[in-house]
CSV table of C-alpha atoms and ligand atoms in Angstrom, one decimal:
chain,number,residue,atom,x,y,z
A,177,MET,CA,94.7,-143.6,-65.1
A,178,GLN,CA,92.7,-146.7,-66.1
A,179,LEU,CA,91.8,-146.6,-69.8
A,180,TYR,CA,90.8,-150.2,-70.3
A,181,ASN,CA,88.5,-152.8,-68.8
A,182,LYS,CA,90.3,-154.8,-66.1
A,183,LEU,CA,87.6,-157.2,-64.8
A,184,SER,CA,86.7,-160.5,-66.3
A,185,ALA,CA,83.1,-161.2,-67.4
A,186,ILE,CA,82.7,-163.5,-64.4
A,187,GLU,CA,84.0,-161.0,-61.9
A,188,ARG,CA,81.7,-158.3,-63.4
A,189,ALA,CA,78.6,-160.5,-63.3
A,190,ALA,CA,79.2,-161.2,-59.6
A,191,LEU,CA,79.5,-157.4,-59.0
A,192,ILE,CA,76.3,-156.7,-60.8
A,193,ASP,CA,74.5,-159.3,-58.7
A,194,GLN,CA,76.0,-157.9,-55.5
A,195,ALA,CA,75.0,-154.3,-56.4
A,196,GLY,CA,71.4,-155.6,-57.0
A,197,LYS,CA,70.6,-152.5,-59.1
A,198,ASP,CA,68.5,-152.5,-62.2
A,199,ARG,CA,70.4,-151.7,-65.4
A,200,LEU,CA,69.1,-150.3,-68.6
A,201,THR,CA,70.3,-151.5,-72.0
A,202,ILE,CA,70.7,-148.6,-74.4
A,203,SER,CA,71.9,-148.0,-77.9
A,204,PHE,CA,72.6,-144.9,-80.0
A,205,TYR,CA,74.6,-143.7,-82.9
A,206,GLN,CA,75.6,-140.4,-84.5
A,207,TYR,CA,77.4,-139.7,-87.7
A,208,TYR,CA,79.7,-136.8,-87.1
A,209,LYS,CA,83.2,-135.9,-88.2
A,210,ILE,CA,85.4,-136.5,-85.1
A,211,GLY,CA,88.8,-134.9,-85.4
A,212,ASN,CA,90.7,-137.2,-83.1
A,213,PRO,CA,88.8,-140.5,-82.3
A,214,LYS,CA,91.6,-141.7,-80.0
A,215,ILE,CA,91.3,-138.7,-77.6
A,216,PHE,CA,87.5,-138.9,-77.8
A,217,ARG,CA,87.6,-142.6,-77.1
A,218,ASN,CA,89.8,-142.1,-73.9
A,219,HIS,CA,87.5,-139.3,-72.7
A,220,LEU,CA,84.5,-141.6,-73.1
A,221,PHE,CA,86.1,-144.5,-71.3
A,222,LEU,CA,87.2,-142.4,-68.3
A,223,GLU,CA,83.8,-140.7,-67.9
A,224,TRP,CA,81.7,-143.8,-68.6
A,225,ASN,CA,83.8,-146.1,-66.4
A,226,LYS,CA,82.9,-143.8,-63.5
A,227,LEU,CA,79.3,-144.2,-64.3
A,228,GLU,CA,79.5,-148.0,-64.4
A,229,VAL,CA,78.7,-148.1,-68.1
A,230,LEU,CA,79.3,-151.5,-69.8
A,231,GLY,CA,79.0,-152.1,-73.5
A,232,ARG,CA,80.6,-152.1,-76.9
A,233,ILE,CA,81.2,-148.7,-78.3
A,234,TYR,CA,82.8,-147.9,-81.7
A,235,VAL,CA,84.3,-144.5,-82.3
A,236,SER,CA,85.7,-143.4,-85.7
A,237,TYR,CA,86.4,-140.4,-87.9
A,238,GLU,CA,82.7,-140.7,-89.0
A,239,GLY,CA,81.0,-140.8,-85.6
A,240,ILE,CA,80.0,-143.1,-82.8
A,241,ASN,CA,78.0,-146.3,-82.5
A,242,ALA,CA,77.2,-147.4,-79.0
A,243,GLN,CA,75.4,-150.4,-77.4
A,244,LEU,CA,75.7,-150.3,-73.6
A,245,SER,CA,74.1,-150.9,-70.3
A,246,ILE,CA,74.0,-148.6,-67.3
A,247,PRO,CA,72.6,-148.7,-63.8
A,248,ALA,CA,69.2,-147.1,-64.0
A,249,ASP,CA,70.0,-144.6,-61.2
A,250,HIS,CA,72.9,-143.3,-63.2
A,251,PHE,CA,70.8,-142.6,-66.3
A,252,ILE,CA,70.3,-138.8,-65.6
A,253,LEU,CA,74.1,-138.3,-65.1
A,254,PHE,CA,74.8,-140.3,-68.2
A,255,LYS,CA,72.3,-138.2,-70.2
A,256,LYS,CA,73.9,-135.0,-68.8
A,257,HIS,CA,77.3,-136.2,-70.0
A,258,LEU,CA,76.0,-136.9,-73.5
A,259,ASP,CA,74.2,-133.5,-73.7
A,260,ALA,CA,77.5,-131.8,-72.8
A,261,ILE,CA,79.1,-133.2,-76.0
A,262,SER,CA,77.9,-130.9,-78.8
A,263,PHE,CA,77.1,-133.5,-81.4
A,264,LEU,CA,75.5,-135.9,-78.9
A,265,GLU,CA,73.1,-133.3,-77.4
A,266,ASN,CA,69.6,-134.8,-77.5
A,267,VAL,CA,70.8,-137.8,-79.5
A,268,ARG,CA,68.0,-140.4,-79.8
A,269,LEU,CA,68.6,-143.1,-77.2
A,270,ASN,CA,67.1,-146.5,-78.0
A,271,ILE,CA,66.2,-148.2,-74.8
A,272,ALA,CA,65.7,-152.0,-74.9
A,273,VAL,CA,62.3,-153.4,-74.4
A,274,GLU,CA,63.4,-156.5,-72.5
A,275,HIS,CA,65.6,-155.9,-69.5
A,276,ASP,CA,68.7,-157.9,-68.7
A,277,ASN,CA,71.2,-156.6,-66.1
A,278,LYS,CA,73.9,-158.6,-67.8
A,279,SER,CA,73.4,-157.6,-71.4
A,280,PHE,CA,77.0,-156.4,-71.3
A,281,LEU,CA,79.8,-157.4,-68.9
A,282,LYS,CA,82.7,-155.2,-70.1
A,283,LEU,CA,83.2,-151.7,-71.2
A,284,LYS,CA,84.9,-151.8,-74.5
A,285,VAL,CA,85.4,-148.5,-76.4
A,286,LYS,CA,87.2,-149.1,-79.7
A,287,VAL,CA,88.6,-146.9,-82.4
A,288,ARG,CA,87.6,-148.2,-85.8
A,289,ASP,CA,87.8,-147.1,-89.4
A,290,LYS,CA,84.0,-147.0,-89.6
A,291,ILE,CA,81.2,-147.2,-87.0
A,292,VAL,CA,79.4,-149.8,-89.2
A,293,ALA,CA,81.4,-152.2,-91.4
A,294,ASP,CA,79.4,-151.2,-94.5
A,295,GLY,CA,82.1,-151.8,-97.2
A,296,LEU,CA,81.3,-148.5,-98.9
A,297,ASN,CA,83.6,-145.8,-100.2
A,298,ASP,CA,81.9,-142.7,-98.7
A,299,GLU,CA,83.9,-140.4,-101.0
A,300,THR,CA,81.8,-141.6,-103.9
A,301,PHE,CA,78.4,-140.4,-102.8
A,302,ASP,CA,76.8,-137.8,-100.5
A,303,VAL,CA,76.2,-139.6,-97.2
A,304,THR,CA,74.2,-136.7,-95.8
A,305,ASN,CA,71.5,-137.0,-98.5
A,306,LYS,CA,69.5,-139.5,-96.6
A,307,GLY,CA,66.0,-140.9,-97.0
A,308,VAL,CA,62.9,-139.6,-95.2
A,309,HIS,CA,62.8,-140.7,-91.6
A,310,LEU,CA,59.5,-142.3,-90.5
A,311,ASN,CA,58.1,-143.0,-87.1
A,312,ALA,CA,56.1,-146.1,-86.3
A,313,LYS,CA,52.7,-144.7,-87.4
A,314,GLU,CA,54.1,-143.2,-90.6
A,315,PHE,CA,56.0,-146.5,-91.3
A,316,ASN,CA,52.8,-148.5,-91.0
A,317,GLU,CA,51.0,-146.2,-93.5
A,318,MET,CA,53.9,-146.4,-95.9
A,319,LEU,CA,54.0,-150.2,-95.5
A,320,ALA,CA,50.3,-150.4,-96.4
A,321,ASN,CA,50.8,-148.3,-99.5
A,322,PRO,CA,50.5,-150.6,-102.6
A,323,THR,CA,53.4,-148.8,-104.4
A,324,THR,CA,55.8,-149.5,-101.5
A,325,ILE,CA,58.5,-152.1,-101.5
A,326,CYS,CA,59.7,-152.8,-98.0
A,327,VAL,CA,63.2,-154.1,-97.5
A,328,ASP,CA,65.0,-155.6,-94.5
A,329,MET,CA,68.6,-154.2,-94.4
A,330,ARG,CA,69.8,-156.8,-91.9
A,331,ASN,CA,71.6,-160.1,-92.5
A,332,HIS,CA,70.0,-163.6,-92.9
A,333,TYR,CA,70.5,-164.7,-89.3
A,334,GLU,CA,68.7,-161.6,-88.1
A,335,SER,CA,65.6,-161.5,-90.3
A,336,GLU,CA,65.3,-165.3,-90.0
A,337,ILE,CA,63.7,-165.0,-86.5
A,338,GLY,CA,61.6,-161.8,-87.1
A,339,TYR,CA,60.6,-159.3,-89.8
A,340,PHE,CA,57.9,-156.9,-90.9
A,341,GLU,CA,55.1,-158.7,-92.7
A,342,GLY,CA,55.6,-158.5,-96.5
A,343,ALA,CA,59.2,-157.3,-96.3
A,344,ILE,CA,61.9,-158.6,-98.6
A,345,THR,CA,64.5,-160.3,-96.4
A,346,PRO,CA,67.7,-160.8,-98.5
A,347,ASP,CA,69.6,-164.0,-97.8
A,348,VAL,CA,72.9,-162.2,-97.2
A,349,ASP,CA,75.9,-162.4,-94.9
A,350,THR,CA,76.9,-158.8,-95.0
A,351,PHE,CA,75.4,-155.4,-95.4
A,352,ARG,CA,77.5,-154.8,-98.5
A,353,ASP,CA,76.0,-157.9,-100.2
A,354,SER,CA,72.5,-156.8,-99.3
A,355,LEU,CA,73.0,-153.3,-100.9
A,356,ASP,CA,74.0,-154.8,-104.2
A,357,LEU,CA,71.3,-157.5,-104.2
A,358,ILE,CA,68.5,-155.2,-103.5
A,359,GLU,CA,69.6,-152.7,-106.1
A,360,ALA,CA,69.7,-155.5,-108.7
A,361,ASP,CA,66.3,-156.7,-107.6
A,362,LEU,CA,64.6,-153.3,-107.8
A,363,LYS,CA,66.4,-151.8,-110.7
A,364,ASP,CA,63.2,-151.3,-112.7
A,365,ASN,CA,61.4,-149.7,-109.9
A,366,LYS,CA,63.8,-146.9,-108.9
A,367,GLU,CA,61.3,-144.2,-109.8
A,368,ASP,CA,57.8,-145.6,-109.6
A,369,LYS,CA,58.0,-147.3,-106.2
A,370,ASN,CA,58.6,-146.3,-102.6
A,371,LEU,CA,61.6,-147.9,-101.2
A,372,LEU,CA,61.0,-148.4,-97.5
A,373,MET,CA,63.8,-149.8,-95.4
A,374,TYR,CA,64.4,-150.8,-91.8
A,375,CYS,CA,67.1,-152.3,-89.6
A,376,THR,CA,67.7,-153.0,-85.9
A,377,GLY,CA,68.4,-149.5,-84.6
A,378,GLY,CA,68.3,-147.4,-87.7
A,379,ILE,CA,72.1,-147.0,-88.2
A,380,ARG,CA,72.4,-149.2,-91.3
A,381,CYS,CA,69.6,-147.3,-93.0
A,382,GLU,CA,71.3,-144.0,-92.6
A,383,LYS,CA,74.0,-145.1,-95.1
A,384,ALA,CA,71.8,-147.3,-97.2
A,385,SER,CA,69.2,-144.6,-97.9
A,386,ALA,CA,71.9,-142.2,-99.0
A,387,TYR,CA,73.5,-144.9,-101.2
A,388,TYR,CA,70.2,-145.8,-102.9
A,389,LYS,CA,69.4,-142.1,-103.6
A,390,HIS,CA,72.8,-141.8,-105.1
A,391,LYS,CA,72.0,-144.9,-107.2
A,392,GLY,CA,68.8,-143.2,-108.6
A,393,PHE,CA,66.0,-144.3,-106.3
A,394,LYS,CA,63.6,-141.4,-106.1
A,395,ASN,CA,61.4,-142.2,-103.1
A,396,VAL,CA,63.5,-143.5,-100.2
A,397,PHE,CA,62.2,-143.9,-96.7
A,398,GLN,CA,63.7,-145.3,-93.5
A,399,LEU,CA,62.4,-146.4,-90.1
A,400,GLU,CA,63.8,-144.0,-87.6
A,401,GLY,CA,65.4,-145.8,-84.6
A,402,GLY,CA,64.8,-149.1,-86.3
A,403,ILE,CA,62.8,-152.0,-84.9
A,404,ILE,CA,63.8,-151.0,-81.4
A,405,ALA,CA,62.2,-147.6,-81.5
A,406,TYR,CA,59.2,-149.0,-83.5
A,407,THR,CA,58.5,-151.6,-80.8
A,408,ARG,CA,58.6,-149.0,-78.1
A,409,GLN,CA,56.3,-146.6,-80.0
A,410,VAL,CA,53.7,-149.2,-80.9
A,411,LYS,CA,53.5,-150.2,-77.2
A,412,GLU,CA,53.4,-146.7,-75.8
A,413,GLU,CA,51.0,-145.3,-78.4
A,414,GLY,CA,48.8,-148.3,-79.0
A,415,ILE,CA,49.7,-148.5,-82.7
A,416,ASP,CA,49.1,-151.6,-84.7
A,417,ASN,CA,52.3,-153.8,-84.6
A,418,LYS,CA,53.4,-155.1,-88.0
A,419,PHE,CA,56.6,-156.8,-86.9
A,420,ILE,CA,56.4,-160.5,-86.2
A,421,GLY,CA,58.7,-162.7,-84.2
A,422,LYS,CA,61.9,-161.6,-82.5
A,423,ASN,CA,64.3,-158.7,-82.9
A,424,PHE,CA,67.9,-160.0,-83.1
A,425,VAL,CA,70.2,-157.8,-80.9
A,426,PHE,CA,74.0,-157.6,-80.5
A,427,ASP,CA,74.4,-158.3,-76.8
A,428,HIS,CA,74.1,-161.3,-74.4
A,429,ARG,CA,70.4,-161.3,-74.8
A,430,ARG,CA,70.8,-162.1,-78.6
A,431,SER,CA,67.1,-161.2,-79.3
A,432,GLU,CA,64.1,-159.4,-77.9
A,433,ARG,CA,60.7,-161.1,-78.3
A,434,ILE,CA,58.3,-158.7,-80.0
A,435,THR,CA,55.3,-161.1,-80.7
A,436,PRO,CA,54.7,-164.7,-79.7
A,437,ASP,CA,55.0,-165.9,-83.3
A,438,VAL,CA,57.9,-168.3,-84.0
A,439,VAL,CA,58.8,-167.8,-87.6
A,440,SER,CA,61.9,-170.0,-87.8
A,441,ASN,CA,63.0,-173.6,-87.2
A,442,CYS,CA,65.6,-175.4,-85.2
A,443,HIS,CA,68.5,-175.9,-87.6
A,444,GLN,CA,69.0,-179.4,-86.4
A,445,CYS,CA,65.6,-181.0,-86.2
A,446,GLY,CA,63.3,-178.5,-88.0
A,447,SER,CA,60.8,-178.0,-85.2
A,448,PRO,CA,59.6,-174.4,-84.7
A,449,CYS,CA,62.2,-172.5,-82.7
A,450,ASP,CA,63.7,-169.0,-82.7
A,451,THR,CA,66.5,-169.3,-80.1
A,452,HIS,CA,70.0,-168.6,-81.3
A,453,THR,CA,73.0,-170.2,-79.7
A,454,ASN,CA,76.7,-170.4,-80.3
A,455,CYS,CA,78.3,-173.8,-80.7
A,456,ALA,CA,79.9,-174.8,-77.4
A,457,ASN,CA,83.1,-175.9,-79.2
A,458,GLU,CA,85.6,-173.1,-78.7
A,459,GLY,CA,87.0,-173.8,-82.1
A,460,CYS,CA,83.7,-173.4,-83.8
A,461,HIS,CA,81.3,-171.0,-82.1
A,462,LEU,CA,78.9,-171.2,-85.0
A,463,LEU,CA,75.8,-169.1,-84.5
A,464,PHE,CA,72.7,-171.1,-85.2
A,465,ILE,CA,69.1,-171.9,-84.1
A,466,GLN,CA,68.8,-174.8,-81.7
A,467,CYS,CA,65.7,-176.1,-79.8
A,468,ASP,CA,65.9,-177.3,-76.1
A,469,ALA,CA,65.7,-181.0,-77.1
A,470,CYS,CA,68.6,-180.7,-79.6
A,471,SER,CA,70.5,-178.5,-77.2
A,472,GLU,CA,70.3,-181.3,-74.6
A,473,LYS,CA,71.0,-184.1,-77.0
A,474,MET,CA,73.9,-182.3,-78.8
A,475,GLU,CA,75.2,-180.6,-75.6
A,476,ASN,CA,75.0,-177.1,-77.2
A,477,THR,CA,77.1,-178.1,-80.2
A,478,CYS,CA,76.3,-177.8,-83.9
A,479,SER,CA,77.5,-181.2,-85.0
A,480,THR,CA,78.7,-184.6,-83.8
A,481,ALA,CA,82.3,-183.5,-84.6
A,482,CYS,CA,82.0,-180.5,-82.3
A,483,GLN,CA,80.3,-182.7,-79.7
A,484,GLU,CA,83.2,-185.1,-79.7
A,485,THR,CA,85.6,-182.2,-79.5
A,486,ILE,CA,84.2,-180.7,-76.4
A,487,HIS,CA,84.8,-184.0,-74.6
A,488,LEU,CA,88.5,-183.9,-75.3
A,489,SER,CA,90.9,-182.4,-72.8
A,490,TYR,CA,91.7,-178.7,-73.0
A,491,GLU,CA,95.2,-179.6,-74.4
A,492,GLU,CA,93.8,-181.9,-77.0
A,493,GLN,CA,91.3,-179.2,-78.1
A,494,LYS,CA,94.0,-176.7,-78.3
A,495,GLU,CA,96.0,-179.1,-80.5
A,496,LEU,CA,93.1,-179.5,-82.8
A,497,ARG,CA,92.7,-175.7,-83.2
A,498,LYS,CA,96.4,-175.3,-84.2
A,499,GLY,CA,96.8,-173.9,-87.6
A,500,LYS,CA,93.2,-173.0,-87.8
A,501,TYR,CA,93.8,-169.6,-86.2
A,502,ALA,CA,92.1,-167.7,-89.0
A,503,SER,CA,89.0,-169.7,-89.0
A,504,ASN,CA,88.6,-169.3,-85.2
A,505,LYS,CA,88.6,-165.6,-85.7
A,506,ILE,CA,85.8,-165.7,-88.2
A,507,PHE,CA,82.6,-165.5,-86.3
A,508,LYS,CA,80.6,-167.9,-88.4
A,509,LYS,CA,77.0,-166.9,-88.6
A,510,GLY,CA,74.4,-169.5,-89.1
A,511,ARG,CA,75.9,-171.2,-92.2
A,512,SER,CA,77.2,-174.7,-92.1
A,513,GLU,CA,76.7,-177.9,-94.1
A,514,VAL,CA,75.9,-179.7,-90.9
A,515,LEU,CA,72.8,-177.7,-90.3
A,516,LYS,CA,70.1,-179.7,-92.2
A,517,PHE,CA,67.3,-177.3,-91.6
A,518,LYS,CA,69.0,-174.0,-92.4
A,519,GLU,CA,67.2,-172.8,-95.5
B,14,LIG,ZN1,65.8,-179.2,-82.6
B,15,LIG,ZN1,80.3,-176.4,-84.0
């Protein structure tokens, strides 16, 4: 019985090309008390592997958070499989706007403590007492309301390339930091303002809204299905689009373009740019924004030090990384002294 992915990313990419089938990129989540996440995880892997599902799926005692891709012609079977699981019946599936057959190259189903690393102690508040869910049209109306404060619940590297006009975009590295910062910022407006929040696919707002209600905010609203569902609705229903720039996503595509506006700059030269890259130095992997010209000049690295490193032999590079094991594991996201134009 195969319970884990066996193909390398390269082998998988070749298979996808060979198959020549269109794939859909889909995400969904559900908070639900799962008795035995390990058994559930194995079940999902066995069934989804058969359906050629690829992606990153987290299963925990609190539910499931899935980002995946699937051959379009297996979608009906996949949906049937989901509907056969009691707590996933009719779960809202967010289907990506931009297609990329290689958004994921492996099927990874992992058991985690939580489906989102939110840093919260769920025992201390009622996680089911959530905010009011709004669709795109309702969200626009609430956004236009003068007593509304709109808050982006994502991290700095996400909101940097795209956001809702007028939203507060906290300069934070983690969801936990953002929760505290926003609460401190809005402490005098807990009762007289509408707190309107959004994130990529809606999952972070599920917890955040409950947390803020627990903290005394009276009027809490959240964008159902996040920016992904919003974008689909404005397109399909001809609603006014209030999101500008790109939506950062957590797969190989890195982002989806929503409007032609470029709201950020290359971190190396400052020219308008909203393309993220990871530093080509294996020992760095810094996530940052880099324009084509800088990419060519710097050979996809974040600094001259990293550029020099990639020209060393494999053995020399390995030697350099020795003793820096921990720092390699940290996926640095868009913060480094070497990036002159990172605000
Ligand atoms: Zn540049
Ligand atoms: Zn680097």
